[in-house]
Short mmCIF file of C-alpha atoms in Angstrom, two decimals:
data_model
loop_
_atom_site.label_atom_id
_atom_site.label_comp_id
_atom_site.label_asym_id
_atom_site.label_seq_id
_atom_site.Cartn_x
_atom_site.Cartn_y
_atom_site.Cartn_z
CA MET L 1 95.97 94.87 93.52
CA GLU L 2 92.70 92.96 92.59
CA SER L 3 93.63 92.73 88.50
CA LEU L 4 96.63 90.54 90.33
CA THR L 5 93.84 87.72 91.03
CA ASP L 6 92.68 85.16 88.92
CA THR L 7 90.11 87.15 87.11
CA PRO L 8 87.53 86.15 84.57
CA ALA L 9 89.38 88.47 82.42
CA ARG L 10 92.90 86.58 83.18
CA ARG L 11 91.02 83.28 82.36
CA GLU L 12 90.00 84.59 79.41
CA ARG L 13 93.94 86.24 78.24
CA GLY L 14 94.27 82.52 76.32
CA LYS L 15 91.09 83.30 74.08
CA ALA L 16 91.05 87.42 73.20
CA LEU L 17 94.79 86.96 71.99
CA ARG L 18 93.79 86.85 68.03
CA PHE L 19 95.58 89.92 66.82
CA VAL L 20 98.58 88.69 68.39
CA ALA L 21 98.84 84.78 68.65
CA ALA L 22 100.84 84.03 65.77
CA ALA L 23 103.43 86.75 67.01
CA GLY L 24 103.69 85.18 71.01
CA ILE L 25 104.09 81.78 69.11
CA THR L 26 107.06 83.42 67.16
CA ALA L 27 108.73 85.11 69.68
CA LEU L 28 108.77 82.64 72.64
CA ALA L 29 110.74 80.48 70.22
CA SER L 30 113.37 83.04 69.85
CA ALA L 31 113.57 84.12 73.03
CA LEU L 32 113.87 80.27 74.88
CA ALA L 33 116.36 79.80 72.03
CA LEU L 34 118.46 82.44 73.67
CA THR L 35 121.23 80.89 75.59
CA GLY L 36 121.02 83.86 78.19
CA CYS L 37 117.20 83.30 79.02
CA SER L 38 118.79 80.17 81.29
CA PRO L 39 122.14 81.34 83.44
CA ALA L 40 123.75 78.22 83.97
CA SER L 41 126.26 79.48 86.85
CA SER L 42 127.56 76.70 89.29
CA SER L 43 124.97 76.86 91.25
CA ALA L 44 122.64 76.27 89.22
CA ASP L 45 123.78 73.02 87.79
CA ALA L 46 124.73 71.92 91.13
CA SER L 47 121.79 68.78 91.96
CA LYS L 48 118.90 70.96 93.95
CA THR L 49 115.07 72.04 93.74
CA ILE L 50 114.00 75.58 94.05
CA THR L 51 110.87 76.08 94.72
CA VAL L 52 108.85 79.09 94.16
CA LEU L 53 105.40 80.64 95.69
CA ALA L 54 103.38 82.11 93.22
CA PRO L 55 99.79 82.40 92.23
CA PRO L 56 98.17 80.70 89.85
CA ASP L 57 99.22 82.10 86.00
CA SER L 58 96.25 81.31 83.52
CA SER L 59 98.43 82.47 81.03
CA GLY L 60 100.49 79.95 80.76
CA SER L 61 104.09 81.48 80.33
CA MET L 62 105.10 80.97 83.54
CA GLN L 63 104.85 77.04 83.16
CA LYS L 64 106.30 76.95 79.75
CA LEU L 65 110.02 79.42 81.13
CA ILE L 66 110.15 76.81 83.66
CA ASP L 67 109.51 73.54 81.75
CA GLN L 68 112.64 75.53 79.43
CA TYR L 69 114.52 76.11 82.45
CA ASN L 70 114.55 72.43 83.99
CA LYS L 71 115.12 70.80 80.66
CA ASP L 72 118.21 73.15 80.02
CA HIS L 73 119.21 72.37 83.50
CA ALA L 74 118.42 68.32 83.38
CA GLY L 75 120.69 66.70 86.48
CA GLY L 76 120.97 69.96 87.82
CA THR L 77 118.86 73.03 90.01
CA GLN L 78 115.25 72.25 88.82
CA ILE L 79 112.58 74.39 89.10
CA LYS L 80 109.34 73.47 91.30
CA VAL L 81 106.79 75.96 91.82
CA ASP L 82 104.02 76.06 95.04
CA THR L 83 100.39 77.41 93.76
CA ALA L 84 98.98 80.27 96.39
CA GLN L 85 96.07 81.53 96.97
CA THR L 86 94.68 83.18 94.14
CA ASP L 87 93.26 85.97 96.18
CA MET L 88 96.52 88.51 96.76
CA SER L 89 94.85 89.92 100.25
CA ALA L 90 94.31 85.87 101.39
CA TYR L 91 97.76 84.86 99.87
CA PHE L 92 99.48 87.60 101.98
CA ASP L 93 97.88 87.00 105.23
CA GLN L 94 98.57 83.22 105.59
CA LEU L 95 102.42 84.63 104.28
CA ARG L 96 102.83 86.87 106.94
CA THR L 97 101.38 84.02 109.23
CA GLN L 98 104.08 81.40 108.31
CA PHE L 99 106.59 83.87 108.10
CA THR L 100 106.20 84.36 111.69
CA ALA L 101 105.81 80.32 112.63
CA GLY L 102 108.93 80.59 110.83
CA SER L 103 107.49 77.88 107.69
CA VAL L 104 108.04 79.29 104.62
CA LYS L 105 109.98 76.62 102.93
CA ASP L 106 110.00 78.32 99.36
CA ASP L 107 113.31 79.78 97.98
CA VAL L 108 111.32 82.45 96.03
CA VAL L 109 108.66 83.82 97.02
CA ILE L 110 106.43 85.73 94.24
CA GLY L 111 104.24 88.94 95.72
CA ASP L 112 102.56 92.03 94.78
CA VAL L 113 104.75 95.16 94.35
CA THR L 114 103.13 96.94 97.68
CA TRP L 115 104.77 94.01 100.08
CA ALA L 116 108.90 94.39 99.51
CA ALA L 117 109.03 97.08 102.34
CA GLN L 118 106.25 94.56 104.63
CA LEU L 119 108.63 91.62 103.90
CA ALA L 120 112.27 93.24 104.73
CA ASP L 121 111.69 95.13 107.43
CA ASN L 122 110.72 91.85 109.64
CA GLY L 123 113.57 90.97 108.31
CA TRP L 124 111.98 87.64 106.12
CA VAL L 125 112.51 88.64 102.52
CA GLN L 126 117.06 88.34 101.30
CA ASP L 127 118.86 91.80 101.29
CA LEU L 128 119.58 91.62 97.61
CA SER L 129 122.04 94.49 97.10
CA ASP L 130 125.32 92.38 96.88
CA LYS L 131 123.63 90.73 93.83
CA PHE L 132 121.40 93.37 92.53
CA PRO L 133 123.66 96.47 92.01
CA LYS L 134 122.34 99.93 91.06
CA SER L 135 123.91 99.59 87.39
CA GLU L 136 121.41 96.39 87.01
CA GLN L 137 118.53 98.49 88.95
CA ASP L 138 118.86 101.07 86.26
CA LYS L 139 117.74 99.04 83.15
CA PHE L 140 114.04 98.28 85.16
CA LEU L 141 111.28 101.00 85.38
CA PRO L 142 111.62 103.22 88.23
CA GLY L 143 108.37 102.54 89.99
CA GLY L 144 109.23 98.58 90.82
CA ILE L 145 112.56 99.65 92.03
CA ALA L 146 111.18 102.14 94.44
CA ALA L 147 108.71 99.77 95.20
CA ASP L 148 111.47 97.26 96.38
CA SER L 149 113.26 99.14 97.87
CA TRP L 150 113.53 100.13 102.25
CA LYS L 151 115.66 101.84 103.75
CA GLY L 152 118.23 102.27 101.05
CA LYS L 153 118.42 98.62 100.23
CA ILE L 154 116.80 96.43 97.23
CA TYR L 155 114.68 92.93 98.27
CA GLY L 156 112.82 92.10 95.14
CA VAL L 157 113.10 91.93 91.25
CA PRO L 158 109.85 93.79 89.53
CA TRP L 159 109.15 90.33 87.70
CA PHE L 160 106.24 92.34 85.97
CA ASN L 161 103.72 95.25 85.61
CA ALA L 162 100.05 96.69 85.52
CA THR L 163 99.56 99.69 85.08
CA ALA L 164 96.66 102.30 85.25
CA TYR L 165 95.05 103.56 81.92
CA LEU L 166 92.56 106.12 80.98
CA PHE L 167 90.02 103.36 78.23
CA TYR L 168 87.98 106.02 76.21
CA ARG L 169 86.06 105.47 73.07
CA LYS L 170 87.83 106.94 70.06
CA ASP L 171 84.64 106.66 67.74
CA LEU L 172 82.15 108.80 70.24
CA LEU L 173 84.92 111.09 70.75
CA ALA L 174 85.50 111.81 67.27
CA LYS L 175 81.97 111.88 66.16
CA TYR L 176 81.19 114.85 68.89
CA GLY L 177 84.51 116.80 67.45
CA TYR L 178 87.36 115.33 69.92
CA THR L 179 90.31 114.48 68.52
CA SER L 180 92.70 113.75 71.35
CA PRO L 181 91.38 112.12 75.41
CA PRO L 182 91.83 114.21 77.91
CA LYS L 183 94.12 115.76 79.41
CA THR L 184 93.03 116.97 82.71
CA TYR L 185 89.68 116.52 84.67
CA ASP L 186 88.13 119.69 82.89
CA GLU L 187 89.03 118.17 79.71
CA LEU L 188 87.15 115.17 80.95
CA GLU L 189 84.13 115.89 82.56
CA THR L 190 83.40 119.02 79.80
CA MET L 191 83.32 115.53 77.32
CA ALA L 192 81.99 113.23 79.15
CA LYS L 193 78.57 115.65 80.01
CA LYS L 194 78.94 116.86 75.68
CA VAL L 195 78.44 113.03 74.96
CA LEU L 196 76.52 111.88 77.72
CA ALA L 197 73.92 114.76 77.01
CA GLY L 198 73.75 113.17 73.43
CA GLY L 199 72.53 110.22 74.51
CA ASP L 200 75.28 107.65 73.22
CA VAL L 201 75.76 106.61 76.82
CA LYS L 202 74.95 106.39 80.24
CA ASP L 203 77.84 106.86 82.04
CA GLY L 204 80.30 109.24 81.88
CA TYR L 205 83.61 107.61 83.42
CA LEU L 206 84.13 104.76 85.65
CA MET L 207 86.34 103.81 88.21
CA GLN L 208 86.64 101.44 91.04
CA GLY L 209 85.13 102.45 94.74
CA ALA L 210 84.05 100.07 96.12
CA LYS L 211 85.83 100.15 99.56
CA TYR L 212 89.19 97.65 99.38
CA GLU L 213 92.26 98.05 97.64
CA GLY L 214 91.21 99.18 94.16
CA LEU L 215 89.80 101.88 95.75
CA VAL L 216 93.37 103.38 97.35
CA CYS L 217 95.24 102.77 93.78
CA ASN L 218 91.95 104.68 91.74
CA ALA L 219 92.38 107.63 94.92
CA ALA L 220 96.20 108.00 95.12
CA GLU L 221 95.71 108.83 91.44
CA PHE L 222 93.40 111.88 92.23
CA VAL L 223 96.36 112.96 94.88
CA TRP L 224 98.93 112.67 92.48
CA ASN L 225 97.72 113.88 89.79
CA SER L 226 97.05 117.54 91.32
CA GLY L 227 100.12 117.35 93.10
CA GLY L 228 99.45 116.00 96.67
CA ASP L 229 100.75 112.79 98.16
CA ILE L 230 99.61 110.47 100.52
CA LEU L 231 103.30 109.91 102.39
CA ASP L 232 106.38 112.00 102.27
CA PRO L 233 108.13 110.15 99.49
CA GLN L 234 111.29 110.82 101.00
CA ASP L 235 110.52 109.77 104.57
CA SER L 236 107.64 107.23 104.87
CA SER L 237 107.32 108.22 108.54
CA LYS L 238 105.87 111.64 107.69
CA VAL L 239 102.26 111.94 106.56
CA VAL L 240 101.31 114.59 104.50
CA VAL L 241 97.72 113.14 103.12
CA ASN L 242 96.17 116.91 104.72
CA GLY L 243 98.08 118.97 102.65
CA ALA L 244 95.47 121.12 99.79
CA GLN L 245 96.20 119.39 96.76
CA ALA L 246 95.91 116.31 98.03
CA THR L 247 92.31 117.71 99.45
CA ALA L 248 91.63 119.20 96.39
CA GLY L 249 92.20 115.86 94.42
CA LEU L 250 90.13 113.93 96.31
CA ALA L 251 87.45 116.50 96.05
CA ARG L 252 88.13 116.48 92.52
CA MET L 253 87.13 112.68 92.62
CA ARG L 254 83.79 113.22 94.26
CA GLN L 255 83.09 115.79 92.24
CA LEU L 256 82.66 113.42 89.43
CA VAL L 257 79.96 111.61 91.44
CA ALA L 258 77.92 115.00 91.97
CA ASP L 259 78.64 116.58 88.78
CA GLY L 260 76.91 113.30 87.17
CA VAL L 261 80.29 112.23 85.18
CA ALA L 262 80.46 108.81 87.19
CA PRO L 263 77.77 106.83 88.24
CA ALA L 264 76.29 106.53 91.62
CA ALA L 265 77.43 102.61 91.73
CA SER L 266 80.94 104.11 91.63
CA THR L 267 80.93 103.23 95.29
CA THR L 268 80.22 99.38 95.09
CA ASP L 269 81.83 99.37 91.49
CA LYS L 270 84.59 96.83 91.06
CA GLU L 271 87.60 96.04 87.85
CA GLN L 272 84.90 93.98 86.42
CA GLU L 273 81.96 95.93 86.78
CA ASN L 274 83.48 98.29 85.15
CA TYR L 275 85.05 97.08 82.21
CA THR L 276 81.93 94.66 81.53
CA ASP L 277 79.99 97.56 81.86
CA PHE L 278 82.56 99.63 79.34
CA PHE L 279 82.89 97.27 76.53
CA ASN L 280 79.17 96.37 76.84
CA GLY L 281 79.34 99.99 74.74
CA ASN L 282 77.70 101.41 78.34
CA ALA L 283 80.18 104.36 78.97
CA LEU L 284 82.75 107.29 77.43
CA PHE L 285 85.42 106.83 79.69
CA MET L 286 87.04 104.30 82.16
CA ARG L 287 89.45 104.16 84.65
CA ASN L 288 91.10 100.52 84.40
CA TRP L 289 94.28 98.01 84.61
CA SER L 290 96.26 97.30 81.52
CA ASP L 291 95.20 93.75 81.65
CA PHE L 292 91.42 94.48 80.37
CA TYR L 293 92.73 95.73 77.07
CA ARG L 294 93.70 92.42 75.34
CA LEU L 295 89.88 91.74 76.28
CA VAL L 296 88.79 94.85 73.32
CA ASN L 297 89.30 91.58 71.14
CA ASP L 298 87.12 88.69 72.31
CA PRO L 299 83.61 89.34 70.98
CA LYS L 300 82.58 86.46 74.09
CA THR L 301 83.61 89.74 76.19
CA SER L 302 83.43 93.66 74.23
CA LYS L 303 81.02 93.89 71.64
CA LEU L 304 83.27 97.05 70.76
CA THR L 305 86.70 96.56 68.66
CA ALA L 306 89.74 97.86 68.68
CA ASP L 307 89.36 100.39 66.60
CA GLN L 308 86.94 102.25 69.01
CA VAL L 309 89.13 101.88 72.25
CA GLY L 310 91.89 104.00 72.57
CA VAL L 311 93.80 104.57 76.45
CA ALA L 312 95.80 107.60 77.53
CA SER L 313 97.27 108.65 80.42
CA LEU L 314 95.29 109.52 83.44
CA PRO L 315 94.06 113.41 83.25
CA VAL L 316 95.54 115.76 85.88
CA ALA L 317 94.28 119.06 87.61
CA GLN L 318 96.46 121.72 85.43
CA ALA L 319 97.55 121.09 82.17
CA GLY L 320 101.68 120.14 81.57
CA GLN L 321 101.45 117.88 84.87
CA THR L 322 103.12 114.63 84.76
CA SER L 323 100.44 112.08 85.06
CA SER L 324 100.97 109.02 87.15
CA SER L 325 99.51 105.64 87.97
CA SER L 326 98.95 103.41 90.28
CA LEU L 327 101.80 100.48 89.57
CA GLY L 328 100.51 97.22 90.15
CA GLY L 329 101.95 93.54 89.60
CA TRP L 330 104.16 91.21 90.53
CA ASN L 331 108.50 90.97 92.41
CA LEU L 332 110.29 88.00 92.81
CA PHE L 333 111.50 88.10 96.70
CA MET L 334 113.99 85.52 98.29
CA ASN L 335 113.45 83.55 101.25
CA ALA L 336 115.77 85.26 103.49
CA SER L 337 115.62 81.74 105.66
CA SER L 338 116.26 79.37 102.15
CA THR L 339 119.45 77.80 102.30
CA ASN L 340 120.06 77.96 98.28
CA LYS L 341 120.66 81.08 97.99
CA ASP L 342 122.92 81.46 95.11
CA ALA L 343 120.37 78.66 92.72
CA ALA L 344 117.42 80.80 94.01
CA TRP L 345 119.09 83.50 92.58
CA ASP L 346 120.16 81.91 89.62
CA VAL L 347 116.30 81.19 89.15
CA ILE L 348 115.63 85.29 90.26
CA GLN L 349 117.98 86.45 87.35
CA TYR L 350 116.20 83.73 84.77
CA LEU L 351 112.83 84.57 85.48
CA SER L 352 113.50 88.46 85.15
CA SER L 353 116.26 88.52 82.27
CA ASP L 354 114.95 90.11 79.29
CA ALA L 355 114.42 87.18 76.93
CA ALA L 356 112.32 85.74 79.89
CA GLN L 357 109.96 88.85 80.23
CA LYS L 358 109.99 88.73 76.09
CA VAL L 359 107.74 85.77 76.90
CA ARG L 360 105.48 86.30 79.35
CA ALA L 361 105.38 90.17 77.28
CA THR L 362 104.35 88.47 73.90
CA ASP L 363 102.97 85.29 75.34
CA GLY L 364 101.65 86.35 78.64
CA GLY L 365 100.22 89.96 78.01
CA PHE L 366 101.63 91.35 80.48
CA LEU L 367 103.97 94.02 80.56
CA PRO L 368 108.01 93.78 80.88
CA THR L 369 109.33 95.66 83.87
CA ARG L 370 112.58 96.08 82.05
CA ALA L 371 113.11 99.29 80.09
CA ALA L 372 114.44 97.90 76.84
CA LEU L 373 112.21 96.11 75.73
CA TYR L 374 109.40 98.70 75.11
CA SER L 375 111.69 99.86 72.94
CA ASP L 376 111.32 95.45 71.16
CA PRO L 377 109.48 95.26 67.63
CA ASP L 378 108.59 91.70 68.97
CA VAL L 379 107.19 92.57 72.24
CA ASN L 380 105.69 96.40 70.13
CA LYS L 381 103.97 93.95 67.38
CA ALA L 382 102.60 91.23 69.98
CA ASN L 383 101.30 93.95 72.19
CA PRO L 384 99.85 97.25 71.60
CA LEU L 385 100.25 98.64 75.09
CA THR L 386 104.64 98.72 74.97
CA VAL L 387 103.82 101.37 72.36
CA ILE L 388 100.30 103.35 73.31
CA GLY L 389 100.63 103.06 76.89
CA LYS L 390 104.62 103.41 77.29
CA ASP L 391 104.24 106.79 79.27
CA ALA L 392 101.97 105.51 81.99
CA ALA L 393 104.43 102.57 82.55
CA PHE L 394 107.19 104.35 82.56
CA ASN L 395 105.57 106.95 85.24
CA ALA L 396 103.22 104.45 86.89
CA ARG L 397 104.31 104.96 91.05
CA SER L 398 104.11 102.64 93.91
CA ARG L 399 101.25 103.00 96.88
CA PRO L 400 102.66 104.20 99.81
CA VAL L 401 106.20 102.32 100.66
CA THR L 402 105.91 101.11 104.48
CA PRO L 403 106.31 98.38 106.38
CA PHE L 404 102.72 99.14 108.09
CA TYR L 405 101.01 99.02 104.36
CA SER L 406 98.47 96.40 105.48
CA ASP L 407 97.08 98.36 108.37
CA ALA L 408 98.13 101.78 106.03
CA SER L 409 95.47 100.53 103.27
CA LEU L 410 92.22 99.53 105.62
CA ALA L 411 92.80 103.53 106.66
CA MET L 412 92.94 105.16 103.39
CA GLN L 413 89.97 102.68 102.09
CA ASP L 414 87.83 103.97 104.71
CA SER L 415 88.74 107.72 104.46
CA PHE L 416 88.24 106.92 100.87
CA TYR L 417 85.53 105.79 100.69
CA LYS L 418 83.79 108.53 102.73
CA ILE L 419 85.00 111.05 100.35
CA LEU L 420 83.46 109.67 97.16
CA SER L 421 80.19 108.13 98.65
CA GLY L 422 79.73 111.76 100.44
CA GLN L 423 79.87 110.94 104.09
CA GLU L 424 82.11 113.34 104.34
CA PRO L 425 83.68 116.41 102.61
CA ALA L 426 87.50 115.79 101.48
CA ALA L 427 88.88 118.48 104.42
CA GLN L 428 87.53 116.62 106.61
CA ALA L 429 88.34 113.30 105.93
CA THR L 430 91.73 113.74 104.76
CA THR L 431 92.11 115.34 108.73
CA GLU L 432 90.70 112.37 110.01
CA LEU L 433 93.02 110.11 108.22
CA GLN L 434 96.47 112.21 108.74
CA THR L 435 95.87 111.49 112.23
CA ALA L 436 95.05 107.46 111.23
CA LEU L 437 98.10 107.49 109.41
CA GLU L 438 100.43 108.84 111.69
CA LYS L 439 99.45 106.11 114.23
CA VAL L 440 99.77 103.57 111.34
CA VAL L 441 103.24 104.62 110.45
CA LYS L 442 104.20 105.30 114.33
CA ALA L 443 103.38 102.39 115.00
CA LYS L 444 107.14 101.22 115.91
#
């Protein structure tokens, strides 16, 4: 997902944390003091180096954890980071090429939530089922576990989450007599048209509609929140995207543009264009990732304040339906060819522990994958989304889990773009996508 790259938003994170800086420093000190944060099994005490392949982390929180681990294990196992490409698509393409050539030497690989099935089906990452039993999996949010599972086995450990939210102008809704954000698409459209008519904003709803992975995330949410699906969750070889509910959801996505609620420029917009427009005060609603909530208090980025901006779960087609957003984030995988698997597992346990994730949540602003941390007072104080956005985080869903996800994504991008841009009606495009995805998922 796009927000996981080193965007300007993530590079500005440290400057945007004024209201949580003190809490983050305090929580960092207390969390790192916990002995449970640095496992010290016999394998971790052995003298060896575990290399971790990871995209750049401009928050600095990962390096702090690694420095602490290496200090705690002086003379024993040490962690070394190999820096991967910033762009996640390019990173995956390079990783796939290197795995095919047998040239990946890193013991632990940090990667996107859509990678597990692709890596596992090729035998590139280690089956962790014997090390990561269900009793431990149950301590994590379900979306991440689903994304890391393939054919009844678990191949990754969720490290941090990114969740999509509906950002909205609290002050403008109140001005026009609304006491809460919209729960349904109908409510969103009614509110947006009323505020647009008043001239307070130029855009009603912002979304990521350019032809890239962000469009897949947005479109999948319209499908899910209308009661449909893309692949059968119980059988990933069964394509169901041409169902009536999925088609209706995608038609509603297009309707927001056709009705003038979402701008025509939605077909070229990505995350940065959206948050720039929203934080300049030009829009009423915005669908975007949890990362960007932190920018509200940065005057270099936002003309708005936290008092003006609210977040809520994404709207649904019918009142009472459960809202789901696309799951983003990174996972920890073990290279199946690692010669230091016990020590590699110690490192994965350390990085995914409660204490380490608490540091990541308070000091780096990342949403944790461990459910218990959403009730931790230090985390709640430092990261408000763990309170006001808790429901969305717990109900986030993985995009279709298939070892052919890269090809499936390209097919989805093409069809979803045709719908959003008005090139094809939803019924025609989903029929074509049904055929295209059936070819992809049955490639073996």
